[in-house]
Short mmCIF file of C-alpha atoms in Angstrom, two decimals:
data_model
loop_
_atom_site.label_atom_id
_atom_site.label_comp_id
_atom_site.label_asym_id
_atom_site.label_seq_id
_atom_site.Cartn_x
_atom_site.Cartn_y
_atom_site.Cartn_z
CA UNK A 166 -35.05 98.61 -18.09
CA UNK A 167 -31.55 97.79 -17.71
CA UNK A 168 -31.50 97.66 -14.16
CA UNK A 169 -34.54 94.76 -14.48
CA UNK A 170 -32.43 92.77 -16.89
CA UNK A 171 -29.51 93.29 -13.76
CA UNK A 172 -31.83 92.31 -11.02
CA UNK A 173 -33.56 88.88 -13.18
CA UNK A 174 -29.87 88.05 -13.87
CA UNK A 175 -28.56 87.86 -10.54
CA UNK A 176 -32.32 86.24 -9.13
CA UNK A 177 -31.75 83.28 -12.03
CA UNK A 178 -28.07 82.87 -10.44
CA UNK A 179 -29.28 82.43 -7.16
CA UNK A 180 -31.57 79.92 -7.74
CA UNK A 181 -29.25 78.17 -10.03
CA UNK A 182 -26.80 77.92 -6.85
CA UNK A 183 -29.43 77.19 -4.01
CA UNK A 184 -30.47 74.58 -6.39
CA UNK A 185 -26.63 72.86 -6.74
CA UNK A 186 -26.54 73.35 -2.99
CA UNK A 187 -29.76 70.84 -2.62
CA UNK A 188 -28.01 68.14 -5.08
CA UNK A 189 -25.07 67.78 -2.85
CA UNK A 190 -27.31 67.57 -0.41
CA UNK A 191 -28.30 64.03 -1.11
CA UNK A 192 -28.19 60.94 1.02
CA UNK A 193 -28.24 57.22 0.23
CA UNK A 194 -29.31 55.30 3.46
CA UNK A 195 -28.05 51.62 2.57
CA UNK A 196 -30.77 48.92 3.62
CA UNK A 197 -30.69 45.47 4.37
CA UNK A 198 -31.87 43.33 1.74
CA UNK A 199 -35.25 41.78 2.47
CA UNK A 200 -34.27 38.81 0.97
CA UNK A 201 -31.02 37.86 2.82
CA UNK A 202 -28.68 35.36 0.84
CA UNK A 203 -29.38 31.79 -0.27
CA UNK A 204 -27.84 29.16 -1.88
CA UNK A 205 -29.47 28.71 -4.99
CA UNK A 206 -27.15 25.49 -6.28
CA UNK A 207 -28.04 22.42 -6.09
CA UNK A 208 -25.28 20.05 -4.51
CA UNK A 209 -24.08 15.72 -5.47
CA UNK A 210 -25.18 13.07 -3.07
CA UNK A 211 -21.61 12.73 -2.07
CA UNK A 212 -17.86 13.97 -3.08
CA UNK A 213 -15.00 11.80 -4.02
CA UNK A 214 -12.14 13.48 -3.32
CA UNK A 215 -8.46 12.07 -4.66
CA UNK A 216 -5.02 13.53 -4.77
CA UNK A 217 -4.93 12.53 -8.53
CA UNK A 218 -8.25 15.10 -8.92
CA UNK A 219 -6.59 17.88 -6.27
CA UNK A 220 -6.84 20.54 -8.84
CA UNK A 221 -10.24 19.55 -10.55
CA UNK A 222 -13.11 22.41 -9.47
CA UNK A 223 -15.98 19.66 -7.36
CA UNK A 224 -18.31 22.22 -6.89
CA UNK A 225 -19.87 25.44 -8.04
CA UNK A 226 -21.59 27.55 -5.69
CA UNK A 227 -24.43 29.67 -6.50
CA UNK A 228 -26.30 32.14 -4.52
CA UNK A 229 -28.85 34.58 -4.60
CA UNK A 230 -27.46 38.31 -5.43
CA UNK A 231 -28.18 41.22 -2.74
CA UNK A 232 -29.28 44.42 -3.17
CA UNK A 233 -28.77 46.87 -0.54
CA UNK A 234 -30.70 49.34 -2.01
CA UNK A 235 -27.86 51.63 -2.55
CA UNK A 236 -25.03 52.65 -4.76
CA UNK A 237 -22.33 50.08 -4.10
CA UNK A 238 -20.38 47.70 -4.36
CA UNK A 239 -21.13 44.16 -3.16
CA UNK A 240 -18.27 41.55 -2.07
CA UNK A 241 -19.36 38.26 -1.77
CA UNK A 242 -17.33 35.62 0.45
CA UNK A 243 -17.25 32.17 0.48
CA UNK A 244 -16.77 30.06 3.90
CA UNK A 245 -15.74 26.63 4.65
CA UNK A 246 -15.80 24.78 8.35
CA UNK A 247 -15.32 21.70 9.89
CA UNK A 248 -17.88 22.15 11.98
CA UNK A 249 -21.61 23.52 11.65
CA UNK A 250 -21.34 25.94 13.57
CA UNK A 251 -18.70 27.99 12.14
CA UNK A 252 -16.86 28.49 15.44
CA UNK A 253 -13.78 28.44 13.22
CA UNK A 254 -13.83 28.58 9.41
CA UNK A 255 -11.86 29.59 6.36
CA UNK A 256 -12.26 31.92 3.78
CA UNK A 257 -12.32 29.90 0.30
CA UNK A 258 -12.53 32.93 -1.55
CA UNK A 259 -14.07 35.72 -2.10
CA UNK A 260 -15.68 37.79 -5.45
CA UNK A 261 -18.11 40.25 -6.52
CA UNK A 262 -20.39 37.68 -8.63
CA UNK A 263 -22.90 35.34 -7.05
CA UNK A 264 -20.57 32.40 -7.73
CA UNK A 265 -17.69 30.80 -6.59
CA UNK A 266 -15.65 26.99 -7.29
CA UNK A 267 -13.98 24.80 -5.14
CA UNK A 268 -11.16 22.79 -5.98
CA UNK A 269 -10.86 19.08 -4.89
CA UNK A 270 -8.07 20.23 -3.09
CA UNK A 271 -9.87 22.60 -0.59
CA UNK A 272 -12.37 20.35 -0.03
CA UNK A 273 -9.88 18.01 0.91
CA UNK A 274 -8.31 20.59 3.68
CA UNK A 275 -11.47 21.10 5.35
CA UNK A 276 -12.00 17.12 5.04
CA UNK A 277 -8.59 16.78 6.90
CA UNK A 278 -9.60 19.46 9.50
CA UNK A 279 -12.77 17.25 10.02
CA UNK A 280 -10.67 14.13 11.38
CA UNK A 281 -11.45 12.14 7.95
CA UNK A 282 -8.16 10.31 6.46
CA UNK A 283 -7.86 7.20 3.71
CA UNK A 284 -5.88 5.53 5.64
CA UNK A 285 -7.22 1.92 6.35
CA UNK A 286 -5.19 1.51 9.36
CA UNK A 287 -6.31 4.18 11.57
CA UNK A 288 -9.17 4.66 13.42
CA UNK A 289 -10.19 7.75 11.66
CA UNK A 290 -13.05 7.68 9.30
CA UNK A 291 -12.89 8.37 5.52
CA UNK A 292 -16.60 9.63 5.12
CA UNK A 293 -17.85 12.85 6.64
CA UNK A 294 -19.09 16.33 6.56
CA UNK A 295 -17.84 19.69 5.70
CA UNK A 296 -19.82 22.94 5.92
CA UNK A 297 -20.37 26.30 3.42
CA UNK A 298 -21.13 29.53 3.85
CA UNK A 299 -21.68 32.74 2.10
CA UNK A 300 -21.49 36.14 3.55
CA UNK A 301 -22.14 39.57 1.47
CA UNK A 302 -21.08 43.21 2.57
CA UNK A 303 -21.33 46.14 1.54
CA UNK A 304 -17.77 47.62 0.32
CA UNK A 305 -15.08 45.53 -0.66
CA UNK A 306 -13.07 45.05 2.91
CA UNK A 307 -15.75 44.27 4.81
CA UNK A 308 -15.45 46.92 7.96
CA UNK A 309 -18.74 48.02 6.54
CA UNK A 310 -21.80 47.09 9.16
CA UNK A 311 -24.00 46.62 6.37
CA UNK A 312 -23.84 42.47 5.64
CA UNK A 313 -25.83 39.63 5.43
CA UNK A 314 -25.03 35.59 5.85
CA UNK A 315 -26.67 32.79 4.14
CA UNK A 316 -27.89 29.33 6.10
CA UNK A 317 -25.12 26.68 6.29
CA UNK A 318 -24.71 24.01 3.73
CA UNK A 319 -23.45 20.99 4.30
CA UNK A 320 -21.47 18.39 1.67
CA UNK A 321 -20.79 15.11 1.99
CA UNK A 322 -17.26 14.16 1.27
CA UNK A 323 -15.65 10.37 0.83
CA UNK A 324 -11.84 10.08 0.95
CA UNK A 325 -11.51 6.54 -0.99
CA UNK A 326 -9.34 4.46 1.86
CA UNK A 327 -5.72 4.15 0.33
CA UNK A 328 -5.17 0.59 -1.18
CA UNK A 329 -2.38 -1.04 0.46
CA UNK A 330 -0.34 -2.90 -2.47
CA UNK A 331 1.18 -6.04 -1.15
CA UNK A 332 2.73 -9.19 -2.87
CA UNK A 333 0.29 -12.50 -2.01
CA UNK A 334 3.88 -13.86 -2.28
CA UNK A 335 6.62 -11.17 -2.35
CA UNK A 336 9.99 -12.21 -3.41
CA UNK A 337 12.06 -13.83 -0.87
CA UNK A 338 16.07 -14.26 -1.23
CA UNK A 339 16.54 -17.86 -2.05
CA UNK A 340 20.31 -19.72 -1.13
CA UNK A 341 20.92 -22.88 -3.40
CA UNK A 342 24.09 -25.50 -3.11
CA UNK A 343 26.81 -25.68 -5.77
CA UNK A 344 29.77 -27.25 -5.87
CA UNK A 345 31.09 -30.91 -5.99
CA UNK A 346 29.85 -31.56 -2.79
CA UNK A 347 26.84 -31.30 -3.88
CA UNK A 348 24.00 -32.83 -6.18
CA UNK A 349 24.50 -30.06 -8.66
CA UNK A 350 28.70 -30.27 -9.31
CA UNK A 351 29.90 -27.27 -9.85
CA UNK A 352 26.62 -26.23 -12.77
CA UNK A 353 24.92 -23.14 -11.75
CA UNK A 354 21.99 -24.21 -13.16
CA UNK A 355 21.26 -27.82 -12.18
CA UNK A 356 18.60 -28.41 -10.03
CA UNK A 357 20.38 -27.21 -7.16
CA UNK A 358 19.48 -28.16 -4.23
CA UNK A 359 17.93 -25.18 -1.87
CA UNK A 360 18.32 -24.12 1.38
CA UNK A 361 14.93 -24.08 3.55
CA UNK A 362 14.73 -20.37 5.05
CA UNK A 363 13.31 -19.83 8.42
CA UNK A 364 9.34 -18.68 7.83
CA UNK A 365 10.22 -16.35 11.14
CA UNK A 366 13.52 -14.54 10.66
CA UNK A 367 14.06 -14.24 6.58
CA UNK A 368 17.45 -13.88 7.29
CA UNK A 369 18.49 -17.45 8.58
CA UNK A 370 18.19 -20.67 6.57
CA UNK A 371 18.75 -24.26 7.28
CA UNK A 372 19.96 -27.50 5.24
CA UNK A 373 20.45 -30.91 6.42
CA UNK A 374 21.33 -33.51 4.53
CA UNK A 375 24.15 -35.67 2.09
CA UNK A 376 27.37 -33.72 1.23
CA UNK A 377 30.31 -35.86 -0.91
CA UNK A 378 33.41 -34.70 0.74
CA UNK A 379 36.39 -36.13 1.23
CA UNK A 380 39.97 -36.09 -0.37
CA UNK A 381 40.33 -34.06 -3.29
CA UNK A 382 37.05 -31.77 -3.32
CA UNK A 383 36.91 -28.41 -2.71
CA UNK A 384 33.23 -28.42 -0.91
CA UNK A 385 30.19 -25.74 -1.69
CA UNK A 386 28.99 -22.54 -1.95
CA UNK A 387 25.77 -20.80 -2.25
CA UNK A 388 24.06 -18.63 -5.27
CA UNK A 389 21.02 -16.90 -5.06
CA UNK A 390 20.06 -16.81 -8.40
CA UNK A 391 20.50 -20.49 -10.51
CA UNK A 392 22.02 -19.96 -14.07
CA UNK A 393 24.08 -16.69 -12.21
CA UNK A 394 27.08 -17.13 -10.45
CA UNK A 395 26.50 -13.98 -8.80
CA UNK A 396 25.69 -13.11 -5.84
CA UNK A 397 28.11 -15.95 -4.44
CA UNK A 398 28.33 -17.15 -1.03
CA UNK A 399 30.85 -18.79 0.87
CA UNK A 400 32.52 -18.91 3.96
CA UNK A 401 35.66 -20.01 6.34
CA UNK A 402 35.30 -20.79 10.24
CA UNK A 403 32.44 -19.94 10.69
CA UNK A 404 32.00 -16.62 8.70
CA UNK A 405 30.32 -15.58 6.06
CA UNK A 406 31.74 -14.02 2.73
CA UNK A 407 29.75 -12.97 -0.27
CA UNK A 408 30.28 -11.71 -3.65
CA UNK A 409 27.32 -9.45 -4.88
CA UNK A 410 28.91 -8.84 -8.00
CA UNK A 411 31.66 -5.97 -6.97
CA UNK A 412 34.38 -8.31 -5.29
CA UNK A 413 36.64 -11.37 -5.11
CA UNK A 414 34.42 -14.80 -4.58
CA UNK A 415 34.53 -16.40 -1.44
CA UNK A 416 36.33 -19.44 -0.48
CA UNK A 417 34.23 -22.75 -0.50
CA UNK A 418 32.99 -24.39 2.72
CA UNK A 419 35.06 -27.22 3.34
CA UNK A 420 33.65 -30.96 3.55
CA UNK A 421 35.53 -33.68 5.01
CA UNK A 422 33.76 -36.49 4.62
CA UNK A 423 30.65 -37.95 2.53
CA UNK A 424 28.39 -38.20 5.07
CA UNK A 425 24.90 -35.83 6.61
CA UNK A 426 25.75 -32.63 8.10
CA UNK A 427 23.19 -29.86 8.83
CA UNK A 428 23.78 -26.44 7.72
CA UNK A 429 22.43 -23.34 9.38
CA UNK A 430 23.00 -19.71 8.06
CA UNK A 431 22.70 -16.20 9.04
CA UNK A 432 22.86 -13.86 5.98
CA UNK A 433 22.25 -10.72 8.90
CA UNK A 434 25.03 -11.99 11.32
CA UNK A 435 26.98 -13.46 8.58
CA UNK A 436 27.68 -16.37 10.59
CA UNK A 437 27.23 -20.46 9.45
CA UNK A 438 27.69 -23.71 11.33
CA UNK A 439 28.40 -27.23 9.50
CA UNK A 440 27.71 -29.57 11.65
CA UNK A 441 27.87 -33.91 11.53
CA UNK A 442 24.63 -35.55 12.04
CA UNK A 443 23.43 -39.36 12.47
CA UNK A 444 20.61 -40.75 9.95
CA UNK A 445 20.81 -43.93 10.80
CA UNK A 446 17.95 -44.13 12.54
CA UNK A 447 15.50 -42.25 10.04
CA UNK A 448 13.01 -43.66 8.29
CA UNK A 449 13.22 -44.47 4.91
CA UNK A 450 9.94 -43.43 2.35
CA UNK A 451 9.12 -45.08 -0.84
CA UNK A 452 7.47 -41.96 -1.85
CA UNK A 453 6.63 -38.36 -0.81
CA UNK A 454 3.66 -36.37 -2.22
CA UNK A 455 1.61 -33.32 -1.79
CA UNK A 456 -2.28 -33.47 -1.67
CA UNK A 457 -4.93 -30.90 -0.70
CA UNK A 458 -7.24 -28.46 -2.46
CA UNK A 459 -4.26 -26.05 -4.11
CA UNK A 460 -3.47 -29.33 -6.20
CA UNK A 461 -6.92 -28.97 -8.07
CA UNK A 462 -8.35 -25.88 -6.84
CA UNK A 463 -11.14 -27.70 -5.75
CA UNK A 464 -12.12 -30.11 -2.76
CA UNK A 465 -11.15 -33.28 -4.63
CA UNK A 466 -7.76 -32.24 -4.11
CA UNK A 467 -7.63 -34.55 -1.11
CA UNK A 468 -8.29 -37.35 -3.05
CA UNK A 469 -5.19 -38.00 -4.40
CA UNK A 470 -1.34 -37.27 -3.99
CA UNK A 471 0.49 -35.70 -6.77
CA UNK A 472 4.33 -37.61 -6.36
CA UNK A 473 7.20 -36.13 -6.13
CA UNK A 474 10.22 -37.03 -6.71
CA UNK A 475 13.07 -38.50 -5.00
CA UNK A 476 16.64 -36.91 -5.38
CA UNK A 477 19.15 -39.69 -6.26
CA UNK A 478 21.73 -37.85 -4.61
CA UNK A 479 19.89 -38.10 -1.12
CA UNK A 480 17.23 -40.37 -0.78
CA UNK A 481 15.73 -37.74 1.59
CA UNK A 482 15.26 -34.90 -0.38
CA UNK A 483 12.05 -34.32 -2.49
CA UNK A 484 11.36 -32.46 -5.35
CA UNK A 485 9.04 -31.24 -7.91
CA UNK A 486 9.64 -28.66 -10.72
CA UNK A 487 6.85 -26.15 -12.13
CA UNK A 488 4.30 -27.72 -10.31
CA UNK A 489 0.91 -25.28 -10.91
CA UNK A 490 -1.24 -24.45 -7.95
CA UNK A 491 -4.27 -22.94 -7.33
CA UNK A 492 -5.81 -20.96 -3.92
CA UNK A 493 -5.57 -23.00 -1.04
CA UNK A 494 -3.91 -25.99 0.83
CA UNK A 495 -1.52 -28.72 0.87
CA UNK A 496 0.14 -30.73 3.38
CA UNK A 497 2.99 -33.51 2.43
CA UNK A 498 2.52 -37.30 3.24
CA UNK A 499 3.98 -40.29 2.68
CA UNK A 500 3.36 -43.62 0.94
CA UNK A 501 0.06 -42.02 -0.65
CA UNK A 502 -1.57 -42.73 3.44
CA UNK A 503 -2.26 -40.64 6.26
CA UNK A 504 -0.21 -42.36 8.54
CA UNK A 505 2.39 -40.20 8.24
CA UNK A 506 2.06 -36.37 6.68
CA UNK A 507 3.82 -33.29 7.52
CA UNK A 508 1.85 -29.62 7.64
CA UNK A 509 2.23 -26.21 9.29
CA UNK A 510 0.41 -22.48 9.22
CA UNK A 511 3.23 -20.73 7.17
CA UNK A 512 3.16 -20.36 3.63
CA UNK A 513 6.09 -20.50 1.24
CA UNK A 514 8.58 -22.31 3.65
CA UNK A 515 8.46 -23.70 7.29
CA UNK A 516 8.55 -27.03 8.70
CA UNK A 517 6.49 -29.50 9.15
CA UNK A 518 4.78 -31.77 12.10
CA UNK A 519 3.48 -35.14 11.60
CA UNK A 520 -0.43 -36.44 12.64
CA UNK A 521 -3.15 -33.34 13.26
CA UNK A 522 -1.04 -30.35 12.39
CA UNK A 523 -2.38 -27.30 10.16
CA UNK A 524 -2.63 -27.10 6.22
CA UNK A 525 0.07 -25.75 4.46
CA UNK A 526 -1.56 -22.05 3.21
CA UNK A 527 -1.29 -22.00 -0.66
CA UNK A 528 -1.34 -18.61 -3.14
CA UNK A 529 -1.92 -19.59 -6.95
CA UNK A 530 0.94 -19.83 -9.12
CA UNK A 531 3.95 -21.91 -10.69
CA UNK A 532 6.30 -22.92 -8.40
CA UNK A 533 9.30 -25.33 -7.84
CA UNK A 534 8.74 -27.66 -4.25
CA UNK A 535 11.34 -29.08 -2.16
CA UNK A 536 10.79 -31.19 1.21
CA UNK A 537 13.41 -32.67 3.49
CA UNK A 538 11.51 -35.89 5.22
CA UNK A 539 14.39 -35.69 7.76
CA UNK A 540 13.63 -32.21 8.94
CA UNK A 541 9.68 -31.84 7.66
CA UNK A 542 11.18 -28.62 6.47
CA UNK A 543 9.61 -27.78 3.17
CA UNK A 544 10.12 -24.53 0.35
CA UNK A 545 8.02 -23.49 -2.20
CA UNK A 546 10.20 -21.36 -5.03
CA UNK A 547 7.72 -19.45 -7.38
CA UNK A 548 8.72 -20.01 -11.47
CA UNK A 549 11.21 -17.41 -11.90
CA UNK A 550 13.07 -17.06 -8.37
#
């Protein structure tokens, strides 16, 4: 009997063993799944995409989930292309759920690898479209065989084109007489006379007209801000001198006579010439006005002139102060007739041509007006310069 109990012993161990042996025996075949991978989210008409949003998540991608039909793990990975065909992509990320965001900011990458910019002055467009992908593998570094790849989505992304920011008028450096050669004496602040600066070349300005020298005065100089007496120009044979506001003033420009001299300036070259000239031959106007649509904002603007005024120091310098405008166009004429007016195509300051020249462009706003009938040159100084 002992023997038996021996024998069933050792039989029961056996098959214990043989039994562990089959266990370890087992294989897992991993299978495709049946199902592949789809995108299950739904995507917007269209993406706006911004620097100011670069870190904002614009879209959440959801797909189906595979099942291989076997024991492991499942890495999901997320690509983006330029193209629809995927003959180069990148990997957005990747993760072992079944989604996945974007950031404005990768969208915008793949946007910029598309040939889409915001820039208004290239050729490029700022609309487009960028393509997803998903791919799922068995394993987590994806050597393993066993993967499967959704269809391509594409999105629809808009780069807003960049909005260039530009003055209708930007401030231009303005140069005006002081001195007692001038209208103004030596008041910084006085309705000085201004110089008319060259619509072409911001740098160069002209003046011709009346300047009281003789025995005794000391002539002019130039500021470029009235009620300041800095910046301060001046000059000596021919060259320029300034005072910003760190240095010694410069000399005045000597006058010798009272008489009509024109002035030209060249604030790059820092260079003037002051030159003699004859008026006795121009004409004399009883008055100067502006007309056109920027007087009323409206059509009737050529009705009627608004006057201006005539300087008492030079009969032919004209002048208003804090005149209002509105959007549009002026030209200058005299004796409230058309028989003789003065226009041109540049806005802010040029000079003028008499009969069938071009309206003078107008931007709304305040502004001080000047006009030389000896030169047609003319200057419009927005309230504040």
């Amino acid at each position: 009997m002992k023997k038996f109990s021996i024998f069933l012993l050792i039989m029961i161990a056996f098959v214990g063993f043989t039994s562990c042996e089959h266990d370890d025996d087992v294989v897992f075949t991993a299978q495709p799944d049946a199902d592949g991978i789809m995108f299950m989210s739904a995507t917007a008409e269209s993406y706006t995409l911004t620097s100011e949003t670069a870190n904002n998540i614009a879209e959440r991608f959801v797909w189906s989930e595979v099942d291989f039909d076997a024991p492991t793990t499942v890495t999901y990975e997320l690509q983006g292309s330029s193209d629809a065909d995927f003959s180069s992509f990148n990997i957005i990320g990747t993760t072992g759920e079944n989604n996945l965001g974007v950031t404005v900011s990768q969208l915008m990458s793949l946007a910029t690898e598309a040939g889409l910019d915001n820039d208004p002055e290239t050729e490029m467009p700022n609309a487009g479209d960028i393509y997803f992908r998903v791919r799922a593998y068995a394993g987590t570094d994806g050597s393993n065989g066993l993967n499967a790849t959704s269809e391509v989505m594409s999105l629809r992304v808009v780069l807003p084109e960049a909005v260039i920011e530009e003055e209708e008028n930007p401030s231009k450096m303005n140069l005006f007489l002081v001195g007692d050669a001038t209208a103004a004496g030596w008041s910084n602040d006085n309705n000085n006379m201004p110089l008319f600066r060259n619509p072409e070349n911001e740098n160069m300005f002209n003046f011709s007209g009346r300047f009281a020298g003789g025995d005794g005065v000391e002539g002019f100089k130039l500021l470029e801000t009235l009620g300041a007496w800095q910046p301060q120009w001046g000059g000596t044979n021919g060259t320029l001198g300034v005072n910003a506001g760190d240095s010694d003033d410069p000399a005045a420009i000597s006058v010798e006579d009272d008489a009509y001299y024109t002035l030209s300036l060249n604030t790059e070259d820092m260079t003037y010439t002051f030159e003699a000239m004859d008026v006795s031959a121009a004409t004399m106007y009883d008055m100067v006005g502006i007309i056109g649509t920027s007087t009323t904002g409206t059509d009737e603007g050529w009705n009627d002139d608004m006057d201006m005024t005539q300087s008492d120091f030079d009969s032919h310098i004209w002048y208003m102060n804090d005149v209002e405008l509105f959007d549009g166009e002026l030209k200058f004429r005299a004796n409230n007739a058309w028989d003789v007016s003065w226009g041109a195509s540049t806005p802010i300051s040029g000079q003028g041509a008499n009969a069938n020249d071009p309206n003078i462009p107008v931007t709304a706003g305040v502004y001080d007006i000047w006009f030389n009938d000896l030169t047609a040159r003319y200057i419009l100084i927005p309230a504040g310069e």
